[in-house]
């Protein structure tokens, strides 16, 4: 907490006023900052009139999760053209190492604090539920075959995406190309 207080340039009483449980409160805030925009973005995909391809959505979701400081804002459009200006993109890329370090710190806290693990697990459940909802919506529109169980498809999609995020956290940019390859493989596996 001392490092955080120094970095924030605030007094310890000010930091503890906003984060009364110290590190535990900060971890909860980071979890919300990471999960809530993801859930909202995925939920928006079910509502768009013209559906982007599954592969585009998958790669965009992995990229946005990798640099989670890049906001999940605006329409649920997965195309690169819909992204904000080049300067905000480079700012997000510059911030990525610190944010990834922060996320790894959160993961370490989850191993030590079961109550925080439950908070994170709730976020996972919300993400998985929204993915299943999108699969159902896309089935209703004939984009995804009706014979595929939406919850099973959501599990495959979600676990593949999370695996790529973890891989990229460990390997850095070496793991970047795998998002497109994995999206293509998941598309074929699910018969999309």
XYZ file of C-alpha atoms in Angstrom:
192
model
C 0.000 0.000 0.000
C 2.905 2.358 0.669
C 3.966 2.176 -2.991
C 0.403 2.815 -4.134
C 0.040 5.794 -1.807
C 3.347 7.246 -3.030
C 2.421 6.698 -6.698
C -0.998 8.304 -6.162
C 0.630 11.366 -4.614
C -2.038 11.437 -1.920
C -1.982 11.141 1.812
C -2.563 7.686 3.255
C -5.785 8.895 4.900
C -7.150 9.985 1.510
C -6.305 6.643 -0.119
C -7.807 4.695 2.779
C -10.943 6.852 2.640
C -11.574 5.541 -0.890
C -10.182 2.065 -0.212
C -11.000 1.381 3.461
C -9.882 -2.247 3.334
C -6.556 -1.341 1.761
C -5.300 -3.821 -0.805
C -8.509 -5.861 -0.634
C -10.572 -2.806 -1.676
C -8.131 -2.012 -4.466
C -8.309 -5.559 -5.821
C -12.119 -5.381 -5.822
C -11.949 -2.087 -7.719
C -9.574 -3.546 -10.318
C -11.800 -6.592 -10.783
C -14.777 -4.316 -11.433
C -12.736 -2.144 -13.776
C -11.753 -5.205 -15.776
C -14.973 -7.236 -15.756
C -17.789 -4.690 -15.996
C -16.807 -3.179 -19.365
C -16.214 -6.651 -20.811
C -19.686 -7.797 -19.752
C -21.266 -4.636 -21.167
C -19.396 -4.973 -24.478
C -20.366 -8.619 -24.911
C -23.985 -7.841 -24.000
C -24.004 -5.166 -26.706
C -23.016 -7.726 -29.322
C -26.374 -9.452 -28.934
C -28.148 -6.229 -29.837
C -26.319 -5.036 -32.965
C -28.236 -5.179 -36.240
C -25.368 -6.282 -38.445
C -23.306 -8.947 -36.773
C -19.536 -8.850 -37.166
C -17.934 -12.207 -37.867
C -17.254 -14.468 -34.908
C -13.533 -14.410 -35.690
C -13.454 -10.587 -35.638
C -15.366 -10.492 -32.352
C -13.111 -13.107 -30.751
C -9.856 -11.413 -31.781
C -11.165 -7.988 -30.725
C -12.261 -9.317 -27.330
C -8.860 -10.895 -26.698
C -7.052 -7.734 -27.805
C -9.220 -5.492 -25.653
C -8.808 -7.766 -22.671
C -5.048 -7.852 -23.182
C -4.869 -4.067 -23.021
C -7.754 -3.668 -20.642
C -7.081 0.031 -20.188
C -8.455 0.448 -23.695
C -12.123 1.105 -23.104
C -14.965 -1.156 -24.154
C -16.997 1.894 -25.125
C -19.345 2.830 -27.890
C -21.184 0.439 -30.146
C -20.398 -3.228 -29.968
C -18.468 -3.085 -33.209
C -15.576 -5.489 -33.520
C -13.993 -3.920 -36.583
C -10.581 -2.268 -36.241
C -11.960 0.793 -38.048
C -14.344 1.376 -35.150
C -11.487 1.807 -32.706
C -10.616 5.248 -31.452
C -7.769 7.357 -32.729
C -4.242 6.097 -33.213
C -3.016 8.219 -30.302
C -5.376 6.566 -27.812
C -4.378 3.173 -29.213
C -0.691 3.910 -28.662
C -1.435 5.282 -25.201
C -3.207 2.048 -24.318
C -0.303 -0.001 -25.651
C 2.130 2.073 -23.596
C 0.056 1.494 -20.465
C -0.270 -2.253 -21.109
C 2.843 -3.464 -19.235
C 1.824 -1.676 -16.027
C -1.743 -2.881 -16.364
C -0.658 -6.442 -17.005
C 1.594 -6.266 -13.938
C -1.424 -5.032 -12.007
C -3.544 -7.913 -13.275
C -0.872 -10.458 -12.338
C -0.841 -8.880 -8.869
C -4.613 -9.317 -8.696
C -4.278 -12.976 -9.695
C -1.719 -13.445 -6.904
C -4.137 -11.918 -4.393
C -6.888 -14.261 -5.590
C -4.720 -17.214 -4.613
C -4.343 -15.794 -1.101
C -7.838 -14.443 -0.497
C -10.766 -16.790 -1.191
C -13.371 -14.021 -0.802
C -11.738 -12.064 -3.621
C -11.598 -15.245 -5.681
C -15.394 -15.400 -5.317
C -15.715 -11.811 -6.573
C -13.569 -12.680 -9.599
C -15.503 -15.918 -10.166
C -18.737 -13.904 -10.203
C -17.245 -11.811 -13.007
C -16.356 -14.980 -14.903
C -19.926 -16.231 -14.505
C -21.271 -12.919 -15.835
C -18.938 -12.990 -18.849
C -19.770 -16.626 -19.603
C -23.503 -15.892 -19.285
C -23.275 -12.981 -21.720
C -21.319 -15.095 -24.199
C -24.047 -17.767 -24.011
C -26.683 -15.054 -24.516
C -24.865 -13.811 -27.622
C -24.626 -17.381 -28.939
C -28.418 -17.764 -28.439
C -29.074 -14.458 -30.215
C -26.840 -15.460 -33.095
C -28.566 -18.849 -33.261
C -31.890 -17.040 -33.522
C -30.520 -15.109 -36.489
C -29.163 -18.239 -38.153
C -25.498 -17.276 -37.764
C -24.748 -20.193 -35.425
C -26.300 -23.625 -35.908
C -29.210 -24.325 -33.575
C -27.907 -27.765 -32.603
C -24.985 -26.322 -30.651
C -25.572 -25.971 -26.911
C -25.073 -22.247 -26.134
C -23.580 -22.908 -22.696
C -21.080 -25.413 -24.093
C -20.160 -23.026 -26.911
C -19.737 -20.221 -24.360
C -17.407 -22.423 -22.296
C -15.215 -23.180 -25.322
C -15.129 -19.540 -26.452
C -14.498 -18.137 -22.973
C -11.818 -20.651 -22.003
C -10.008 -20.188 -25.320
C -10.000 -16.398 -24.880
C -8.830 -16.531 -21.261
C -6.133 -19.029 -22.196
C -4.844 -16.644 -24.857
C -4.802 -13.747 -22.405
C -2.798 -15.804 -19.924
C -0.474 -17.033 -22.673
C 0.156 -13.494 -23.831
C 0.753 -12.357 -20.248
C 3.450 -15.011 -19.979
C 4.956 -14.789 -23.489
C 4.332 -11.137 -24.336
C 3.882 -10.212 -27.971
C 4.926 -13.710 -29.068
C 1.394 -14.845 -28.224
C -0.376 -12.140 -30.241
C -0.766 -14.039 -33.524
C -2.407 -16.943 -31.741
C -5.647 -14.979 -31.256
C -6.515 -15.084 -34.963
C -5.428 -18.710 -35.304
C -7.481 -19.712 -32.267
C -10.507 -17.736 -33.473
C -10.357 -19.603 -36.774
C -10.030 -22.973 -34.998
C -12.921 -22.241 -32.606
C -15.035 -21.158 -35.574
C -14.421 -24.500 -37.277
C -14.887 -26.524 -34.068
C -18.245 -24.902 -33.391
C -19.321 -25.256 -37.011
C -19.781 -21.537 -37.467
